[in-house]
PDB file of C-alpha atoms in Angstrom:
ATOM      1  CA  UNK A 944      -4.718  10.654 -22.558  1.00 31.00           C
ATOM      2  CA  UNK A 945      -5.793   7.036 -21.815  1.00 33.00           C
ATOM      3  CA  UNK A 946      -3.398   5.026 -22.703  1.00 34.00           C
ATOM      4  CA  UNK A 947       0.638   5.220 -21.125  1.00 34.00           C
ATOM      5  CA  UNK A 948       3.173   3.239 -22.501  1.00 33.00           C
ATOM      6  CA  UNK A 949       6.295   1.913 -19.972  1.00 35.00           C
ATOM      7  CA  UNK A 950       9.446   1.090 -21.595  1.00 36.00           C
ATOM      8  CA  UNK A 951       8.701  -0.679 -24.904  1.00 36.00           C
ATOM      9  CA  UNK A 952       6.748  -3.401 -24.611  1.00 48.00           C
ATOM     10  CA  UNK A 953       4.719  -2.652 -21.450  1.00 63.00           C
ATOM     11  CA  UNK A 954       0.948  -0.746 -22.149  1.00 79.00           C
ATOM     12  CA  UNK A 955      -1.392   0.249 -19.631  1.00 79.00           C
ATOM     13  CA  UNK A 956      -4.830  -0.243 -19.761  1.00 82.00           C
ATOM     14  CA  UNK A 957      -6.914   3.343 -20.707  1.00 80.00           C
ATOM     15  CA  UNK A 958      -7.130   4.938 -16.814  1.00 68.00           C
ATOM     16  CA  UNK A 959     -11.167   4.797 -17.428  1.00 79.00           C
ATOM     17  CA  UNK A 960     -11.650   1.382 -17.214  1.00 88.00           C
ATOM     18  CA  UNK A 961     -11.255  -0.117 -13.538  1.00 90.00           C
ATOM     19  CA  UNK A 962     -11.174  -3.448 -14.322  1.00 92.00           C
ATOM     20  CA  UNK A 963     -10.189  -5.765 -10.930  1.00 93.00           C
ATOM     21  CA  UNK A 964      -9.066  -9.492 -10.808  1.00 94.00           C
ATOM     22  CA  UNK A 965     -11.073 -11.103  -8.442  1.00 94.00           C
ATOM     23  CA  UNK A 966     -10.149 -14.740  -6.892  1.00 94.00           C
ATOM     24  CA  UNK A 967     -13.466 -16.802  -5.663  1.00 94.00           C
ATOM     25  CA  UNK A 968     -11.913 -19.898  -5.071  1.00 93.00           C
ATOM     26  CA  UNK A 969      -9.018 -21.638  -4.466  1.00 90.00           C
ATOM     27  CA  UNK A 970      -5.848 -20.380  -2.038  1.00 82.00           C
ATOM     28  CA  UNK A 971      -6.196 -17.217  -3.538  1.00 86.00           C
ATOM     29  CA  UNK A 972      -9.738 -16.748  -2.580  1.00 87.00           C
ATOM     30  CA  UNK A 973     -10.181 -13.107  -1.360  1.00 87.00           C
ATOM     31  CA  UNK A 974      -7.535 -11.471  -3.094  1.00 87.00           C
ATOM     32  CA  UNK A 975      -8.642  -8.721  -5.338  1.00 88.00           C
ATOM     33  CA  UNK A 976      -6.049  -7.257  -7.623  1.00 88.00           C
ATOM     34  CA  UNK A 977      -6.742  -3.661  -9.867  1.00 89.00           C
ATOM     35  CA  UNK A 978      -5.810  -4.691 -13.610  1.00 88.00           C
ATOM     36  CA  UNK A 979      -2.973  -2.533 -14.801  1.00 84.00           C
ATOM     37  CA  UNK A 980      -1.718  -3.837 -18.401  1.00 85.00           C
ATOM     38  CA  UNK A 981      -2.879  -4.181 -21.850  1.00 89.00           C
ATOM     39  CA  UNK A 982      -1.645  -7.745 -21.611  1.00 90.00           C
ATOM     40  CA  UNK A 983      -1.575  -9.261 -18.053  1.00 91.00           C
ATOM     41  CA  UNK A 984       0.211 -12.797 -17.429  1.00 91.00           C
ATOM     42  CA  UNK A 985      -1.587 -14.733 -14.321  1.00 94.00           C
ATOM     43  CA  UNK A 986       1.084 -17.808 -12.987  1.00 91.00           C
ATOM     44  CA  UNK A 987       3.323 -19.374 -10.332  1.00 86.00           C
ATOM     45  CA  UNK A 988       6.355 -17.813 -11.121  1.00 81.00           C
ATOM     46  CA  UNK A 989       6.879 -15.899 -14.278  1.00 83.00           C
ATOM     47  CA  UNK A 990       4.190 -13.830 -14.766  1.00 84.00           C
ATOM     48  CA  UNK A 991       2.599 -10.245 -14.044  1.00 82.00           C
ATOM     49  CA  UNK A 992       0.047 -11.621 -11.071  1.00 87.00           C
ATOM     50  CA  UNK A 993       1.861 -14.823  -8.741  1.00 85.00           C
ATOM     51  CA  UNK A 994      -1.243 -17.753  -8.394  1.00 89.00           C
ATOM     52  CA  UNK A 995      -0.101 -19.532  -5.480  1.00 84.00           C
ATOM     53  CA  UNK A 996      -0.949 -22.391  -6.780  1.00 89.00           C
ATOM     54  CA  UNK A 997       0.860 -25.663  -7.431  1.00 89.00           C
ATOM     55  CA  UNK A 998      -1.481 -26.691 -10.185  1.00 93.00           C
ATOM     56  CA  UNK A 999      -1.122 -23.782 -11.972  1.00 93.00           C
ATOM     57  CA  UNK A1000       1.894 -23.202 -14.367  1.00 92.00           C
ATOM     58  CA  UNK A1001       4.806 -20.854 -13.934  1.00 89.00           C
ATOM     59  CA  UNK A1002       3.442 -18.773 -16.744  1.00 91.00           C
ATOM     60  CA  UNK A1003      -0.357 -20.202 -17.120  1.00 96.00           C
ATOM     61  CA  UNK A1004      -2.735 -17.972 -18.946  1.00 96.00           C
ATOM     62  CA  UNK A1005      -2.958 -14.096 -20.516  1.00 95.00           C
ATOM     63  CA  UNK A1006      -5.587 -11.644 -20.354  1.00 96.00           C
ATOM     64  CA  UNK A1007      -5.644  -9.262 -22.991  1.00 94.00           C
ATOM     65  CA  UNK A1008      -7.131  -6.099 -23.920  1.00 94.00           C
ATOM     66  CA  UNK A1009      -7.365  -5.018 -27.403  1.00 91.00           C
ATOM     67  CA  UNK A1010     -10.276  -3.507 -29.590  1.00 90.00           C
ATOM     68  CA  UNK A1011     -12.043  -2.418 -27.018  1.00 91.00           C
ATOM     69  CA  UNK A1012     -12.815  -5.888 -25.314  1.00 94.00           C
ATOM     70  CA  UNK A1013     -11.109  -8.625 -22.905  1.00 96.00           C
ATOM     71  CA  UNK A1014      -9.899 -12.064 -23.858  1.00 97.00           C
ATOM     72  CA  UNK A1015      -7.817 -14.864 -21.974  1.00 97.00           C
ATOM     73  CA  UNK A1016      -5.214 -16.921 -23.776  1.00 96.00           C
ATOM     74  CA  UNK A1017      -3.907 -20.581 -22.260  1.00 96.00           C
ATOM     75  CA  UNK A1018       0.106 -20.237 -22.621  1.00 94.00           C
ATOM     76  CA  UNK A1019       0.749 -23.922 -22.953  1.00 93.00           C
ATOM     77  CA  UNK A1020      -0.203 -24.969 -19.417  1.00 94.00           C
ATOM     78  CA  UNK A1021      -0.072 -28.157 -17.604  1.00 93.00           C
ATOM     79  CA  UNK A1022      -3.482 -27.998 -16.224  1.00 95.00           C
ATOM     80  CA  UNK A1023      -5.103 -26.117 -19.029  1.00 96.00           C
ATOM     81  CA  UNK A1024      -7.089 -22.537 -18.654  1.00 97.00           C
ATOM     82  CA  UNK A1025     -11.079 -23.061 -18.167  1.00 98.00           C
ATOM     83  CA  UNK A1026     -14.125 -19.987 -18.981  1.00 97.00           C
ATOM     84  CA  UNK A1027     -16.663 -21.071 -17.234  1.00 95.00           C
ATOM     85  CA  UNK A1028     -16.933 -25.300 -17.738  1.00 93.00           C
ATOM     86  CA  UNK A1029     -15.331 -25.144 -21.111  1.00 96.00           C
ATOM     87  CA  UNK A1030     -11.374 -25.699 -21.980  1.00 97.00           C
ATOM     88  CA  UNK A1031     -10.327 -22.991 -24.500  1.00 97.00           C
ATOM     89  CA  UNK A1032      -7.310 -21.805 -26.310  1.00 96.00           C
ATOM     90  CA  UNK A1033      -8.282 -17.992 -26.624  1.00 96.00           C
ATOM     91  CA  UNK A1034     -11.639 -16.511 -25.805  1.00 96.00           C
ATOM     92  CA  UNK A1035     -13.590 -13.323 -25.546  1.00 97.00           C
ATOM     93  CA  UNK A1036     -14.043 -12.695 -21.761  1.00 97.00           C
ATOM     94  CA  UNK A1037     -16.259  -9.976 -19.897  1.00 94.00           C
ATOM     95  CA  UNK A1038     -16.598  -8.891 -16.217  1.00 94.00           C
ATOM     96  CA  UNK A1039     -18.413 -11.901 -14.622  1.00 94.00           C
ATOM     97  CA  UNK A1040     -17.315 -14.340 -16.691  1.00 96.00           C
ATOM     98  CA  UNK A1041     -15.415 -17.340 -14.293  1.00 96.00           C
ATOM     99  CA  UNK A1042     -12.347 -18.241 -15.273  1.00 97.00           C
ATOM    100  CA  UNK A1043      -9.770 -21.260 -13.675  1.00 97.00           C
ATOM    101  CA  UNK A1044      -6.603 -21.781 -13.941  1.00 97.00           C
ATOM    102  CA  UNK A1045      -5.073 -25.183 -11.773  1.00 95.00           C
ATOM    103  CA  UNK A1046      -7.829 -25.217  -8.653  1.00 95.00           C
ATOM    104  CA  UNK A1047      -8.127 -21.488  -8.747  1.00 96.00           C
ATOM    105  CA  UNK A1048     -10.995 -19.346  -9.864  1.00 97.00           C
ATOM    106  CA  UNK A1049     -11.335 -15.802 -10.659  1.00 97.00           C
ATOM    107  CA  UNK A1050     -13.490 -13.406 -12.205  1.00 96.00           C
ATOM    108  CA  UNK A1051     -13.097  -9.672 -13.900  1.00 96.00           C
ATOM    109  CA  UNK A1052     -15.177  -6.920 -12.185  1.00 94.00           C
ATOM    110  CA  UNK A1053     -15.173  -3.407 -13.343  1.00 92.00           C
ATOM    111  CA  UNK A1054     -15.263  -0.728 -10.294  1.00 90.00           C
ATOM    112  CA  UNK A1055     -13.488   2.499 -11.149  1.00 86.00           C
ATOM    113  CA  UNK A1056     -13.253   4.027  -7.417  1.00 85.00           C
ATOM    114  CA  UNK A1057     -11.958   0.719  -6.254  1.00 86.00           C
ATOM    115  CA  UNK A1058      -9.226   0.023  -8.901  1.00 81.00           C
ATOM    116  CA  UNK A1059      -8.224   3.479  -8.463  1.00 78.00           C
ATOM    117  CA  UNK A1060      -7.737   3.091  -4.814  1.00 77.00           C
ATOM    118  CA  UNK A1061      -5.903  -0.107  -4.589  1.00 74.00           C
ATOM    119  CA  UNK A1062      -3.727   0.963  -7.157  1.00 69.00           C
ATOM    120  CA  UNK A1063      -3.024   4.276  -5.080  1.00 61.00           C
ATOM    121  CA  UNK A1064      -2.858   2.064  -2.117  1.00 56.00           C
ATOM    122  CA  UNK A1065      -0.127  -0.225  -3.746  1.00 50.00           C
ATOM    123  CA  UNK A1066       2.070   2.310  -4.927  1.00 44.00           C
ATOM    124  CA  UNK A1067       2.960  -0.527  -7.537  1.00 42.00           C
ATOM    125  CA  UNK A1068       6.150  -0.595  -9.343  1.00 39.00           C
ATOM    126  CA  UNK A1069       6.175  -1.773 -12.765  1.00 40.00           C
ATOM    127  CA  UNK A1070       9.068  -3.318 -15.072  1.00 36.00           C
ATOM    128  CA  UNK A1071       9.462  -2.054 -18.276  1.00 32.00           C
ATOM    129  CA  UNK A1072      10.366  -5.589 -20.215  1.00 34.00           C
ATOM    130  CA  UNK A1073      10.340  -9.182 -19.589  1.00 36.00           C
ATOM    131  CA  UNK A1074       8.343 -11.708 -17.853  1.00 38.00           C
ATOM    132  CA  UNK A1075       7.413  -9.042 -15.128  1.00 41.00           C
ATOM    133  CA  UNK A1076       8.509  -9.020 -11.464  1.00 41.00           C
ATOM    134  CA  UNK A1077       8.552 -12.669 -10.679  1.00 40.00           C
ATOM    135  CA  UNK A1078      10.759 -13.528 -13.791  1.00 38.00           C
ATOM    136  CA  UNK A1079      13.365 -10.859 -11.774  1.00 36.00           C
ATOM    137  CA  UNK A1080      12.786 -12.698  -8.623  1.00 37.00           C
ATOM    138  CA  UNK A1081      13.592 -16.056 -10.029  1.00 39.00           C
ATOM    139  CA  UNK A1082      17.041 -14.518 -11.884  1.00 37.00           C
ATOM    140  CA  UNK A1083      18.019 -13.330  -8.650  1.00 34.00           C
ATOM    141  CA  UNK A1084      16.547 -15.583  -5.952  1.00 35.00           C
ATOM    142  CA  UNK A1085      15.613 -18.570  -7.178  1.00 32.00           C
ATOM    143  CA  UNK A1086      17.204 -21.487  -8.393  1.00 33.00           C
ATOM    144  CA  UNK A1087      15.752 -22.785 -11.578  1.00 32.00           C
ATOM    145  CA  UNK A1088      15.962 -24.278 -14.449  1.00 31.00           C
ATOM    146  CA  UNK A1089      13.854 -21.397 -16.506  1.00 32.00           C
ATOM    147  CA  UNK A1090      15.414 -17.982 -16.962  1.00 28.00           C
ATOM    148  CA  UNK A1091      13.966 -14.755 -18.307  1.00 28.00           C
ATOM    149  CA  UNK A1092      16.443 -11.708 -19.070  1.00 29.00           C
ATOM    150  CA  UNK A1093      15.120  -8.352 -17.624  1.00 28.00           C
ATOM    151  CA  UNK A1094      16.407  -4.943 -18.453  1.00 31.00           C
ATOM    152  CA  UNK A1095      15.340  -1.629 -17.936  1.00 34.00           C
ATOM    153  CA  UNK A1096      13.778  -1.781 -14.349  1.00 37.00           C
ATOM    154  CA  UNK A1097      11.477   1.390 -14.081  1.00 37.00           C
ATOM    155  CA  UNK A1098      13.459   1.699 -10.838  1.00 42.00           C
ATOM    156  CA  UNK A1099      16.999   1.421  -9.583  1.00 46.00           C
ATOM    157  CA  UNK A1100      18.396   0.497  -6.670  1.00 46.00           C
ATOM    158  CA  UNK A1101      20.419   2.909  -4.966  1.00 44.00           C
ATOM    159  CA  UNK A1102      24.104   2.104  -4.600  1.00 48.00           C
ATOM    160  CA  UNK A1103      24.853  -0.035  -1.627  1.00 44.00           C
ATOM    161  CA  UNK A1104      27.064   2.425   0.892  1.00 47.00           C
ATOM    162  CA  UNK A1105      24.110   5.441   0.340  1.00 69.00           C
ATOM    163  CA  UNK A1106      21.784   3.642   2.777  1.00 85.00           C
ATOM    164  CA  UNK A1107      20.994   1.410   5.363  1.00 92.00           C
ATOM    165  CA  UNK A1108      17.977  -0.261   6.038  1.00 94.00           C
ATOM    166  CA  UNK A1109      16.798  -1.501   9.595  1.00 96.00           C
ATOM    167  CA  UNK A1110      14.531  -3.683  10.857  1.00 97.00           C
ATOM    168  CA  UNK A1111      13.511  -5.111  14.106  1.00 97.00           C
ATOM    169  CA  UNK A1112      11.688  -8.333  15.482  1.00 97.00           C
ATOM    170  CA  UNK A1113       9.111  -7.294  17.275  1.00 97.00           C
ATOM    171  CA  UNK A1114       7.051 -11.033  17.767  1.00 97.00           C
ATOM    172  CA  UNK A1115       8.205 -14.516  16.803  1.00 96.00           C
ATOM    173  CA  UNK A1116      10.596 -16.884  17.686  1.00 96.00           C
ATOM    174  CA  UNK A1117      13.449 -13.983  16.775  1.00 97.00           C
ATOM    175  CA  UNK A1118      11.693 -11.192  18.945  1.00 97.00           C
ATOM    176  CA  UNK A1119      14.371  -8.675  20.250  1.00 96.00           C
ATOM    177  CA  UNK A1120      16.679  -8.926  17.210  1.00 97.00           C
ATOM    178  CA  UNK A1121      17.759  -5.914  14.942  1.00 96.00           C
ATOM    179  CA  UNK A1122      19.312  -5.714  11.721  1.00 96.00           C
ATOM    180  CA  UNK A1123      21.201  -3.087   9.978  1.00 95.00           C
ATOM    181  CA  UNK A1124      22.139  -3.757   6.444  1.00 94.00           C
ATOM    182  CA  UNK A1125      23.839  -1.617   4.247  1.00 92.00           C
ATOM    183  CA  UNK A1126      22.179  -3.238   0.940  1.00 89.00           C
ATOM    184  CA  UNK A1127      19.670  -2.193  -1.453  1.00 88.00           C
ATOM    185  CA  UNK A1128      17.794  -5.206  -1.583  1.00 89.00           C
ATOM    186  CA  UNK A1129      17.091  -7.454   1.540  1.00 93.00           C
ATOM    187  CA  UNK A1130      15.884 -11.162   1.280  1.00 94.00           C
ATOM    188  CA  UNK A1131      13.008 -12.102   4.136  1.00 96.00           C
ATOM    189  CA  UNK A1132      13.357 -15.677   4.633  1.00 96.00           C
ATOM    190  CA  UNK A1133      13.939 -18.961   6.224  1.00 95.00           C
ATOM    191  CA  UNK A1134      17.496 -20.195   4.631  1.00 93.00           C
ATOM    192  CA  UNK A1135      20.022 -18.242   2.945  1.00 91.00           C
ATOM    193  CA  UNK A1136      18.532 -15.081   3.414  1.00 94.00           C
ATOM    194  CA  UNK A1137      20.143 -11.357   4.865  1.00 95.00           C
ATOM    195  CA  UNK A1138      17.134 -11.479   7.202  1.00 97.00           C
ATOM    196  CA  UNK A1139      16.634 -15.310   8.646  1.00 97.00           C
ATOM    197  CA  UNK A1140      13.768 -16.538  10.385  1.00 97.00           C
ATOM    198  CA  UNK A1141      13.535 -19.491  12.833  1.00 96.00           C
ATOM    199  CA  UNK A1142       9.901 -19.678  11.618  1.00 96.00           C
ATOM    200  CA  UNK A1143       8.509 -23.091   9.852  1.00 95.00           C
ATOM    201  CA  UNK A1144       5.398 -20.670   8.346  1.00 95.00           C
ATOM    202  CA  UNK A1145       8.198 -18.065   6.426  1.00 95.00           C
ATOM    203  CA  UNK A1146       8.817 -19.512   3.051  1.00 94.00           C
ATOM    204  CA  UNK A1147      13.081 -20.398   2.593  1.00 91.00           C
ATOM    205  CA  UNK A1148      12.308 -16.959   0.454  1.00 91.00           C
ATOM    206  CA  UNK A1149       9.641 -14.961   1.602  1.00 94.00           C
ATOM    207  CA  UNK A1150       9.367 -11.844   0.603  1.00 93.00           C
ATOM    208  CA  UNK A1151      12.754  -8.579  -0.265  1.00 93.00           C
ATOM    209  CA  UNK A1152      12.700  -5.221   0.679  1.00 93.00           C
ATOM    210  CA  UNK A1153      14.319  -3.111  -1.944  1.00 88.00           C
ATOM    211  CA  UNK A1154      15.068   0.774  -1.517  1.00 84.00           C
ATOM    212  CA  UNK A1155      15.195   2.806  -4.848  1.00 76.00           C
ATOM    213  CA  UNK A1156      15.328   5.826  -6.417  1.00 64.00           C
ATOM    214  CA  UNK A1157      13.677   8.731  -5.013  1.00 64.00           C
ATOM    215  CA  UNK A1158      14.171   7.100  -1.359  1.00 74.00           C
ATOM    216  CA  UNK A1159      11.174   5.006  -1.457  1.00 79.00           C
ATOM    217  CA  UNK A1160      11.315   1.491   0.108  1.00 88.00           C
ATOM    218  CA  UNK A1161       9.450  -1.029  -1.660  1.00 87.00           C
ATOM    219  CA  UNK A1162       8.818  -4.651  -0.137  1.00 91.00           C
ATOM    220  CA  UNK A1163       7.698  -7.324  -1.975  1.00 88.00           C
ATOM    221  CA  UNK A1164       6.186 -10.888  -1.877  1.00 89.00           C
ATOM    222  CA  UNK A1165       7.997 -13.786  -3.254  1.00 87.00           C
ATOM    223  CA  UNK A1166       5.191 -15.995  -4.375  1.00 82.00           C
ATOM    224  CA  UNK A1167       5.357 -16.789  -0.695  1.00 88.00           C
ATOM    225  CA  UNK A1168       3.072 -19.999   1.004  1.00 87.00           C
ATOM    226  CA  UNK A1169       1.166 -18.064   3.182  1.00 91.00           C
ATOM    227  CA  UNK A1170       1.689 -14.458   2.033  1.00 92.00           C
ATOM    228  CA  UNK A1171       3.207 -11.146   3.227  1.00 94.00           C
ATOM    229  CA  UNK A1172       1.078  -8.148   4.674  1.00 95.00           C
ATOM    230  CA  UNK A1173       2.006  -4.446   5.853  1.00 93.00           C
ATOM    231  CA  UNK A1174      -0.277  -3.519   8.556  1.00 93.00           C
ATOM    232  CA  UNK A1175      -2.675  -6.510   8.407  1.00 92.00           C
ATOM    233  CA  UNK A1176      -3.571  -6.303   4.963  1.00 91.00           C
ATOM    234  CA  UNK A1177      -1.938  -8.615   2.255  1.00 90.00           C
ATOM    235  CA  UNK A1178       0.541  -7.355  -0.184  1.00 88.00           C
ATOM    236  CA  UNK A1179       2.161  -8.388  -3.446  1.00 83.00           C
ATOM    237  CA  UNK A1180       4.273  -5.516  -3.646  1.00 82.00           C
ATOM    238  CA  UNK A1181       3.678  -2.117  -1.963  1.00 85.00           C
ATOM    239  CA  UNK A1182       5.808   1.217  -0.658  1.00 84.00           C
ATOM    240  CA  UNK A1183       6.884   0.752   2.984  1.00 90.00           C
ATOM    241  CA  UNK A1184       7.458   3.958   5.671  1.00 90.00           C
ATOM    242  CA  UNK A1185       8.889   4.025   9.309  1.00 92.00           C
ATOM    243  CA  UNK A1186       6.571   2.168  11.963  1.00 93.00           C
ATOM    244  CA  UNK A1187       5.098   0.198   9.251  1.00 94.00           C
ATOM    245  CA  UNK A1188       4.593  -3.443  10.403  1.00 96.00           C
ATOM    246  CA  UNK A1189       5.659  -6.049   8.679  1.00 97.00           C
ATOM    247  CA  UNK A1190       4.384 -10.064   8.908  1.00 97.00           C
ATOM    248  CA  UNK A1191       5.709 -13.125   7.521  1.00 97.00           C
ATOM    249  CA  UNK A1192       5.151 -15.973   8.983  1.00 96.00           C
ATOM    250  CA  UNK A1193       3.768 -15.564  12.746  1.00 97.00           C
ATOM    251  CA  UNK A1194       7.057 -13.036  12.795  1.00 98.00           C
ATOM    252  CA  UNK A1195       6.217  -9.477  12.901  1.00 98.00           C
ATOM    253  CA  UNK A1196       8.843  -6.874  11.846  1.00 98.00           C
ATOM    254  CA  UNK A1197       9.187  -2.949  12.470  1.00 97.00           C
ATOM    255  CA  UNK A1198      10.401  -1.253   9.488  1.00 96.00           C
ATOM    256  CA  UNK A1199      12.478   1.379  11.370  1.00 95.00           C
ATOM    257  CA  UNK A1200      13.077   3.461   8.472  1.00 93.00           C
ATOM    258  CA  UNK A1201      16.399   4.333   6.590  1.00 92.00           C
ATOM    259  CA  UNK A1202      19.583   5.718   7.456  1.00 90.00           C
ATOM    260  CA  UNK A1203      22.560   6.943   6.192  1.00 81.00           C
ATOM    261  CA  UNK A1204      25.517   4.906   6.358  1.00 61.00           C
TER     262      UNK A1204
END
């Protein structure tokens, strides 16, 4: 079978294809990301992969598969959406091709064993509907003017008194503090957050840890300025476990597992 289907508007792309976004310029430069939809929205807010960006739109560009070939679509962006030197619309894209959206540049690359690996790696949760996860993270974090309804999360958050999450400081300008909260999502952040931060480099919201079904723990990156990682290595979303550590910021945090209330 090579093609799954999530909820019903959300395809994945056929599992033999290991396609990768790869960022070669720009404050993204490094990042490599394993393609996972049909139809892939790249932006600084409300799309499937967060460009952090400011020249890039909230949702910028699409890349598409369909008929057994790749092709990028500008959404009505600001900036516009670049292949190679040229301005397009829509056009037919393969791995290599450079693409730029704002002052960011990335490329498709196809490498099976890799895609397969981050993806494992990631442990990525999907939405079924909707603008993806950052169009949930604005509903529920962020104040602005542009709203997209989700519904039908692939996963649910468990019901508040179940569990309790806690977390420790281990370095930072909070070292020594614990927290215990009884929630099943937890906002990382500088202001108005369940965990704050005395910590210029943590974004005001940084980055929520969110238990769900099945137990897991899943933390995620809220189109952050200077990004979240789990044991050194950058994250946009991944599955957390005890002793994992944690950094936002020049804070590091010990993910100290879950209890029951």
């Amino acid at each position: 079978m090579n093609e799954q289907t999530l909820g019903s508007k959300k395809k994945l792309l056929p599992t033999n294809l290991g396609v990768l976004v790869e960022f070669v310029e720009g404050s993204e430069r490094g990042r490599v990301i394993p393609l996972i939809f049909q139809k892939t929205v790249f932006g600084r807010k409300h799309a499937d992969i967060i460009v952090r960006d400011p020249s890039v739109s909230s949702s910028h560009a699409a890349i598409e598969y369909a008929n057994d070939q790749f092709s990028i679509m500008d959404l009505g962006s600001s900036n516009g959406t670049f292949v190679g030197s040229k301005q397009i619309k829509h056009a037919i894209i393969a791995p290599g091709d450079e693409i730029k959206i704002g002052k960011t540049l990335f490329r498709l690359k196809k490498n099976q064993e890799m895609a397969k690996n981050l993806i494992n790696k990631q442990a990525v949760h999907i939405l079924a509907q909707g603008g993806g996860l950052s169009a949930l993270i604005d509903n529920e974090f962020i104040e602005s003017d542009e709203r997209t309804d989700i519904q039908n999360p692939l996963t649910k958050p468990t019901k508040p008194e179940e569990k309790t999450i806690n977390l420790r400081i281990s370095l930072g300008n909070d070292q020594g503090k614990s927290f215990c909260i009884k929630k099943p999502n937890i906002s990382i952040g500088r202001v108005n957050s369940d965990v704050v931060l005395k910590d210029v480099d943590v974004s005001r919201k940084h980055a929520i840890i969110e238990l769900v079904e099945g137990g897991q723990v899943v933390l995620r990156d809220l189109a952050s300025s200077n990004g979240t990682y789990v044991n050194k290595r950058r994250i946009d979303n991944c599955v957390i476990f005890p002793n994992d550590i944690i950094q936002v910021g020049n804070t590091l945090i010990v993910f100290e597992g879950v209890s029951k209330a």
